[in-house]
Coordinates of C-alpha atoms in Angstrom, one line a residue:
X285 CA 3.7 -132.5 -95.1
X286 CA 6.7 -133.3 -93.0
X287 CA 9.1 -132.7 -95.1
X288 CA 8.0 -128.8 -96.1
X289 CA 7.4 -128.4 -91.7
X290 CA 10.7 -129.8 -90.2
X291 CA 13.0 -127.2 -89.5
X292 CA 16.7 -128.4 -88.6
X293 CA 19.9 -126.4 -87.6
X294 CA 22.8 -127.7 -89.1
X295 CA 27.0 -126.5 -87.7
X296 CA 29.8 -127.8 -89.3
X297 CA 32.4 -127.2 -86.7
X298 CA 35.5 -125.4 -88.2
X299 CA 35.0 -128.0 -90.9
X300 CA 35.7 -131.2 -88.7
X301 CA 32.6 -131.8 -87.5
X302 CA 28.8 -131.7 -88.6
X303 CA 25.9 -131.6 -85.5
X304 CA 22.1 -131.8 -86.9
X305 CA 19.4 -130.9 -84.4
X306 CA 15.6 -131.3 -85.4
X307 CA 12.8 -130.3 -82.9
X308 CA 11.5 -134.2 -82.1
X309 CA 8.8 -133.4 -79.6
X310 CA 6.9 -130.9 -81.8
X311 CA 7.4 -132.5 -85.6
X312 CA 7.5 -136.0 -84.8
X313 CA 5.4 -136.4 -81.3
X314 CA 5.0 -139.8 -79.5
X315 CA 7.8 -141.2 -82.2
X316 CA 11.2 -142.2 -82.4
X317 CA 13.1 -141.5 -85.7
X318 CA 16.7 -142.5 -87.2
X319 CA 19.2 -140.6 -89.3
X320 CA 21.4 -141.5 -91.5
X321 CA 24.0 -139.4 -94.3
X322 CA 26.4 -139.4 -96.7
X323 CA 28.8 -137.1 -98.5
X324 CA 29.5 -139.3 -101.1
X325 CA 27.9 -138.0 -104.7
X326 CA 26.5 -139.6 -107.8
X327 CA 24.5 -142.7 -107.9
X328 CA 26.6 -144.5 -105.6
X329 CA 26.2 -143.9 -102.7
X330 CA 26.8 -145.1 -98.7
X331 CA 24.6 -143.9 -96.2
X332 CA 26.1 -144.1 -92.8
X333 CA 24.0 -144.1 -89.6
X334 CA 24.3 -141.8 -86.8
X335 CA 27.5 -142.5 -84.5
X336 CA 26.1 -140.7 -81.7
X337 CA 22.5 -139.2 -81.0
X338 CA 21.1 -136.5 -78.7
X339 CA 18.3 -136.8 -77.0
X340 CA 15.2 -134.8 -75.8
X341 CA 13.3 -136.8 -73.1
X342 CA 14.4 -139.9 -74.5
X343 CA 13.4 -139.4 -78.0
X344 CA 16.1 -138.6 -80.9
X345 CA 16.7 -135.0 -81.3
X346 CA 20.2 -134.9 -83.1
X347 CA 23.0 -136.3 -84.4
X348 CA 26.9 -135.9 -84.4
X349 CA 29.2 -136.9 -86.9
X350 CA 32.4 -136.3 -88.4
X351 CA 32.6 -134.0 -91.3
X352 CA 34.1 -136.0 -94.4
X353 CA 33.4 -133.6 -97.4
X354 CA 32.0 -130.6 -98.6
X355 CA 28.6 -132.2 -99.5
X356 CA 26.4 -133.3 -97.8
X357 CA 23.0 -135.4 -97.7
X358 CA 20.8 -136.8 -95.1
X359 CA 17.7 -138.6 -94.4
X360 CA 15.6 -139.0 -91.4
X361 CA 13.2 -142.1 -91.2
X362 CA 10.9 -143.5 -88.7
X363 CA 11.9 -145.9 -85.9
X364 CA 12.8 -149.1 -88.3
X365 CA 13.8 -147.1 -91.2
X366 CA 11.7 -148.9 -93.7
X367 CA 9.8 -144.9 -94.2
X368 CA 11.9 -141.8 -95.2
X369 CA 10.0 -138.6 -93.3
X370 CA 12.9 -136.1 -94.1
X371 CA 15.8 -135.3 -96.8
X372 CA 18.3 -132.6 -97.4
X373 CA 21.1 -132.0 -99.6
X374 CA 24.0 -129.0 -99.0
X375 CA 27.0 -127.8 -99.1
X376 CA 28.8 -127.9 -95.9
X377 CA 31.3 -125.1 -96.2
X378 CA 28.5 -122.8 -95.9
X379 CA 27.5 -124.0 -92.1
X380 CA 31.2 -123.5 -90.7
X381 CA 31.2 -121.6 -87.2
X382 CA 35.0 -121.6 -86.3
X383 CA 36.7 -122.0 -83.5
X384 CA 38.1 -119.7 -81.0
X385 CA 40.9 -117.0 -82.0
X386 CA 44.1 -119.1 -80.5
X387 CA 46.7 -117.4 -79.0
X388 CA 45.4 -114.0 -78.7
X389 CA 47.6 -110.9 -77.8
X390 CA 47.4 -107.0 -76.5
X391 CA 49.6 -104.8 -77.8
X392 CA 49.2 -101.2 -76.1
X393 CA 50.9 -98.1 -77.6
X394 CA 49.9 -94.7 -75.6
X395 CA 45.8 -94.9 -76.5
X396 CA 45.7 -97.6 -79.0
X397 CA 45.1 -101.1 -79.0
X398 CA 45.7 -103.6 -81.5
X399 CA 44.7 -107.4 -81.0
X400 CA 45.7 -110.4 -82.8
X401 CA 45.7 -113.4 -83.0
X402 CA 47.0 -117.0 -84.7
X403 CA 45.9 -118.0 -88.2
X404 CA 43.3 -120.8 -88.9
X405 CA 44.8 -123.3 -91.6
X406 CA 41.9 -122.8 -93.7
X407 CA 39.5 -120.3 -95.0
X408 CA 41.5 -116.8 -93.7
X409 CA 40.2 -114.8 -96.5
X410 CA 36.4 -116.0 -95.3
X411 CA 37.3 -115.1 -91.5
X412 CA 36.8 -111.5 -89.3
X413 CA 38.2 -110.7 -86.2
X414 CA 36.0 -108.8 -83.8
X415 CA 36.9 -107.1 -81.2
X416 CA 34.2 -106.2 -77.9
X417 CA 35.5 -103.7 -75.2
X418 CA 33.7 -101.7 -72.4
X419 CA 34.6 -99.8 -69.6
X420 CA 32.5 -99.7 -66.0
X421 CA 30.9 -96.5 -67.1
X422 CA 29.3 -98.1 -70.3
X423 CA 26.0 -100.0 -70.3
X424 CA 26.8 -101.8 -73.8
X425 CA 29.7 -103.3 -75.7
X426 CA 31.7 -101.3 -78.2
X427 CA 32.5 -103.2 -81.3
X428 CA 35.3 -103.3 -84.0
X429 CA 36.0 -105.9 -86.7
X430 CA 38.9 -106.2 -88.9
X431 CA 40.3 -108.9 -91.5
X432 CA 41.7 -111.8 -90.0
X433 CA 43.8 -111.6 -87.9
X434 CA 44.7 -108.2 -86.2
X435 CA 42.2 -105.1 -85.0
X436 CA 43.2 -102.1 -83.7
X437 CA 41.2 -99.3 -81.8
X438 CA 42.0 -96.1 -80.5
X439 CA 40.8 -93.9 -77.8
X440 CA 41.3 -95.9 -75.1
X441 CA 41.9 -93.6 -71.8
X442 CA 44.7 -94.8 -69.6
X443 CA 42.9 -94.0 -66.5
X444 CA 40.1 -96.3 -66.7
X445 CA 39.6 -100.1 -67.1
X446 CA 38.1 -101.8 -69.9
X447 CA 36.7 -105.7 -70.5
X448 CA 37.9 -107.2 -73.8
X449 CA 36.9 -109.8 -76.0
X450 CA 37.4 -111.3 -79.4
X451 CA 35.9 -113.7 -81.3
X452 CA 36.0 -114.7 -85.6
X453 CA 33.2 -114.6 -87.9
X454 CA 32.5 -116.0 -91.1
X455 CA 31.7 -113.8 -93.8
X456 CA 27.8 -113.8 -94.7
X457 CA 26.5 -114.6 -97.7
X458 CA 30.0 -115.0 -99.6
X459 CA 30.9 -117.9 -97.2
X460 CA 28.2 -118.6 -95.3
X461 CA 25.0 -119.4 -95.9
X462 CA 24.3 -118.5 -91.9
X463 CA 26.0 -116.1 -89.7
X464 CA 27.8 -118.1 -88.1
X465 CA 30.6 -117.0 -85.6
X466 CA 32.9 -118.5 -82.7
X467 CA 32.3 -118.8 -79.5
X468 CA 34.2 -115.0 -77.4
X469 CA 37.4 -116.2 -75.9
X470 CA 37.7 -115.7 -72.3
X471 CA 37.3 -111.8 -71.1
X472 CA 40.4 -110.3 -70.2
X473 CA 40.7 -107.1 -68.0
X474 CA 42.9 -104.0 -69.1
X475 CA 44.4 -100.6 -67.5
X476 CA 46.9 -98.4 -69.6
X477 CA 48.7 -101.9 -70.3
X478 CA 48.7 -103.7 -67.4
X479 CA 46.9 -106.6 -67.5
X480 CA 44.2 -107.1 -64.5
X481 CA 42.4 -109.7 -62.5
X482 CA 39.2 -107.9 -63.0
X483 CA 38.3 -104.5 -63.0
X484 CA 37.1 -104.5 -59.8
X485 CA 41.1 -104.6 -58.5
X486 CA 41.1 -100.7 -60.4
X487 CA 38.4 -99.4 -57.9
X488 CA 40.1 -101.7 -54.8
X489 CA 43.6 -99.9 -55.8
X490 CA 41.8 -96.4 -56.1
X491 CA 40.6 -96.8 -53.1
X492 CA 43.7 -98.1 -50.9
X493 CA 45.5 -95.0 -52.9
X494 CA 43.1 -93.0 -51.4
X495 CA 43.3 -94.5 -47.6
X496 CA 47.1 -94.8 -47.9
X497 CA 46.8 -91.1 -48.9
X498 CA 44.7 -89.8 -46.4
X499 CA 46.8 -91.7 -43.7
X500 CA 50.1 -90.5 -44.7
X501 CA 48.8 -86.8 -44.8
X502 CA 46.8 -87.3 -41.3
X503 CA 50.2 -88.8 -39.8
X504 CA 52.5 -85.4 -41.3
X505 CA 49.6 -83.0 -39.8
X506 CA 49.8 -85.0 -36.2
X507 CA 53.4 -84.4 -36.5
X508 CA 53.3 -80.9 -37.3
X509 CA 50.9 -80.3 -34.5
X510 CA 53.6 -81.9 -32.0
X511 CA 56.5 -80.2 -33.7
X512 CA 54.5 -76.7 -33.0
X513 CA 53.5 -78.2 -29.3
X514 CA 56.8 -79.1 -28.5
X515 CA 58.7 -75.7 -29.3
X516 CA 55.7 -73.8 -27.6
X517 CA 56.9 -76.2 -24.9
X518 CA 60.5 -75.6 -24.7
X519 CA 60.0 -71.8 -24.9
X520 CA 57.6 -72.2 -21.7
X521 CA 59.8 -74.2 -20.1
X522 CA 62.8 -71.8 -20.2
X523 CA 60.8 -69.0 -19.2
X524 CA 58.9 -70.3 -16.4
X525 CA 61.9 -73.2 -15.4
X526 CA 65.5 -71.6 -16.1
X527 CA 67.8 -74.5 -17.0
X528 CA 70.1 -75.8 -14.3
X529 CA 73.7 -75.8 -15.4
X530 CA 75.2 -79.3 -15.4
X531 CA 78.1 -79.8 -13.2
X532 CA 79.4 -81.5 -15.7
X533 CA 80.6 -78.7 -17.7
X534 CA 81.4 -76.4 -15.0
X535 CA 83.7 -79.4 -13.0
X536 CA 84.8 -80.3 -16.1
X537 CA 88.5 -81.4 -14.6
X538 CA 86.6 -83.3 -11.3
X539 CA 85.3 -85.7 -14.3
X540 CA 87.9 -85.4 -16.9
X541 CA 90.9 -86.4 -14.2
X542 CA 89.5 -87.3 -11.2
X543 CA 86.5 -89.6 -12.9
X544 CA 84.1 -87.9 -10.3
X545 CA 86.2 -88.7 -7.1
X546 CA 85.4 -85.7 -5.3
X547 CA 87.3 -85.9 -2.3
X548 CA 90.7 -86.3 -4.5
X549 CA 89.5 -83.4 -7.1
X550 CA 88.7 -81.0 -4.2
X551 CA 92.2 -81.7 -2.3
X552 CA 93.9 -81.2 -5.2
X553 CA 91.8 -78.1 -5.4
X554 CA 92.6 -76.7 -1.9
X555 CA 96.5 -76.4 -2.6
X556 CA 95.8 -75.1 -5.8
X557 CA 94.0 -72.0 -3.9
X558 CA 96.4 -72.1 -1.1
X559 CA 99.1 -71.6 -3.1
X560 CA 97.6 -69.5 -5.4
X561 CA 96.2 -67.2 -2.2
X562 CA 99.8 -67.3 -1.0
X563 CA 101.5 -66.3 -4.4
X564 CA 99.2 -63.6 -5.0
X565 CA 99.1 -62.2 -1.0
X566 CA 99.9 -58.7 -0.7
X567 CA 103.3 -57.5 1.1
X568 CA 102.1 -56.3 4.1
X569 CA 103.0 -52.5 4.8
X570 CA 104.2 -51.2 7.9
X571 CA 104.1 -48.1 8.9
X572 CA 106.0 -46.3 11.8
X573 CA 104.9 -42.8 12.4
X574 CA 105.4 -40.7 15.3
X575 CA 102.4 -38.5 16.2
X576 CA 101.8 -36.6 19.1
X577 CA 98.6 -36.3 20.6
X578 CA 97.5 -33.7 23.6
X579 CA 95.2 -34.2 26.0
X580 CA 92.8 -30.9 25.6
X581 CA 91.0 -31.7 28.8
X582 CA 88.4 -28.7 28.5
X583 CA 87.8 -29.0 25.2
X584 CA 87.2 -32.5 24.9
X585 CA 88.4 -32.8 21.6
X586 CA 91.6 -34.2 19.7
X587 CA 93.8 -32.8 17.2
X588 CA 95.7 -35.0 14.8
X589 CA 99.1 -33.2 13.5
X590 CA 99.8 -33.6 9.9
X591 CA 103.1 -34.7 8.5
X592 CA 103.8 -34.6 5.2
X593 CA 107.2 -36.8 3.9
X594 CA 109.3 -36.9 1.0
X595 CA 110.2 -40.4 0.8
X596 CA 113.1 -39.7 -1.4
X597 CA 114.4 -36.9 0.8
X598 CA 113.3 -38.9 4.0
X599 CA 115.0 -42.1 2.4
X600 CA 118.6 -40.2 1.8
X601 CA 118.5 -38.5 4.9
X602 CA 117.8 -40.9 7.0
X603 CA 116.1 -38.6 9.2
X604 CA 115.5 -40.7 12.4
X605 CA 112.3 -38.5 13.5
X606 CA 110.4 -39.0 9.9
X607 CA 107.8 -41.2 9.7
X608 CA 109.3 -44.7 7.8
X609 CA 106.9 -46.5 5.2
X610 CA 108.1 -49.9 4.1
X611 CA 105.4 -51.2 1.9
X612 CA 105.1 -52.1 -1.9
X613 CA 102.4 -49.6 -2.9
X614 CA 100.0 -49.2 -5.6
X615 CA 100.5 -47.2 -8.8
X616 CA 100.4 -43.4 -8.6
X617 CA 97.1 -41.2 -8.4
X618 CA 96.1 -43.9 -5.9
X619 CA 94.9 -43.8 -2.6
X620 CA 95.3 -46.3 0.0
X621 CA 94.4 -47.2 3.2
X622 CA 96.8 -49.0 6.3
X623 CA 95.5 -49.7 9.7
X624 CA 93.5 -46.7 10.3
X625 CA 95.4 -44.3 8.1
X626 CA 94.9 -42.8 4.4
X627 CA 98.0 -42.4 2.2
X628 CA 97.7 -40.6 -0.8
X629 CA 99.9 -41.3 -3.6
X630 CA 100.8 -38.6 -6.1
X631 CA 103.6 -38.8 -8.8
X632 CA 106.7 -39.5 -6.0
X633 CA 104.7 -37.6 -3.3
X634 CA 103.1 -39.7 -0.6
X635 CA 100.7 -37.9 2.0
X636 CA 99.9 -39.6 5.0
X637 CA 96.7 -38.7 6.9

């Protein structure tokens, strides 16, 4: 009866290694059994005892041995071995589960991906590569499988992040007797090529692009604001506050030669005006006239007699009872006025009044 109950699992490891597990507990309860194989064939044969057990609460549950052929045949027994409880015979090349995809590569052109990866020495043809990937947004894993050992995939959007992982599969039933497949090598993290840490860092950078952002367009409006401020400011300021000339522009000469020694720059300044007021002082004009004045006692009033000169005939003549004028004049058409008197200049003719 034991032998139509047992159920085992059998894995040969990428064809190096066999492990056989049997549930002790529930087929053979309270008892301890052995196991022993072979891949030898024919009558002769040497049965080899387990190398290494595992256990389940102390009591044999499996075994682990090297893989030495493609057949193989084994026996479990009770404690001493003297009583056979279970025997199978297979083929061992239909238990492989291979190992993980070595060396595994991205290679990202615009919105595809293709994946590859290193060739197992044995059994290519019976081999898939399968390809996982998900973004945050989906809830399940897509998945793409493709002969061993490249897989490409398009569609990928360079905005977001995706979570990939491959793995290889044997081909079921051509191959394998049980779907067997290796274990996913490690999860890598992608965006538009660049490979990531995790897709977490996407939504951190988003996020600092967003602050930095923000930031940099709060800081240009501040400035604006004070730019606006600042001429509003300045206009005020010359309306209400009229600038004050700087000396420094004015007195240009009392810092330019004088290196702001005032009392030497305003000496030197003093004979400039002297002599300037000097150069530029006016001849002065004197005039000797000969009026005649009366004394109108009763009338209480004074009459000023008019004499009117040529100076060219007055000049030639010498006429000793003419008014003489001695004084550089102003242009014609002028009038001018001396000590009380009003001359008026016409052409050659001067008119004294």
């Amino acid at each position: 009866g034991w032998k139509d109950a047992i159920s085992t699992t059998i894995i040969n490891f990428n064809n190096e290694n066999m492990k056989i597990t049997w549930a002790a507990r529930e087929v053979f309860p309270g008892k301890n059994v052995s196991f022993s194989y072979t891949f030898d064939e024919g009558k002769h044969k040497v049965w080899k005892p387990c190398p290494t057990y595992l256990l389940d609460e102390d009591y044999n549950s499996g075994c682990l041995f090297k893989t030495e052929g493609p057949t193989l045949a084994f026996s479990i027994r009770n404690g001493n071995g003297s009583k056979e409880l279970f025997s199978k015979r297979l083929k061992s090349d239909f238990y492989i589960k291979p190992n993980r995809p070595e060396n595994v590569t991205f290679f990202w052109k615009e919105d595809t991906v293709t994946v590859s990866c290193n060739k197992p020495e044995r059994a290519v043809k019976c081999l898939r590569l399968e390809l996982q990937y998900k973004n945050k947004f989906d809830k399940e894993w897509q998945s793409r499988t493709s002969k061993c050992c490249s897989v490409g995939e398009q569609g990928f959007d360079p905005r977001k992040c995706y979570s990939f992982r491959v793995r290889l599969k044997r081909l079921v039933p051509y191959c394998n007797v049980v779907n067997y497949s290796s274990d996913w090598e490690a999860e890598s993290f992608w965006m538009n090529g660049t490979l990531l840490d995790s897709c977490d860092d996407d939504i951190k950078s988003q996020s600092n692009t967003v602050i930095i952002l923000s930031c940099l367009l709060a800081v240009l409006l501040v400035m604006l604001i004070l730019l606006i401020l600042l001429c509003k400011w300045q206009r005020l300021q010359k309306s209400v506050m009229p600038a004050i000339p700087d000396p420094k522009y004015i007195f240009a000469d009392l810092f330019s030669d004088h290196n702001g020694n005032f009392q030497e720059w305003i000496d030197k300044t003093d004979h400039v005006v002297v002599q300037t007021k000097q150069e530029y002082e006016e001849t002065e004009c004197i005039v000797e006239a000969e009026s005649q004045q009366e004394d109108e006692k009763s009338s209480g009033k004074q009459g000023l007699q008019e004499k009117i000169f040529t100076f060219s005939g007055a000049a030639a003549n010498n006429d000793p009872t003419a008014a003489q004028v001695a004084c550089l004049m102003p242009p014609s058409n002028a009038i001018a006025s001396f000590a009380g008197f009003q001359i008026l200049m016409n052409d050659d003719m001067y008119v004294m009044l």
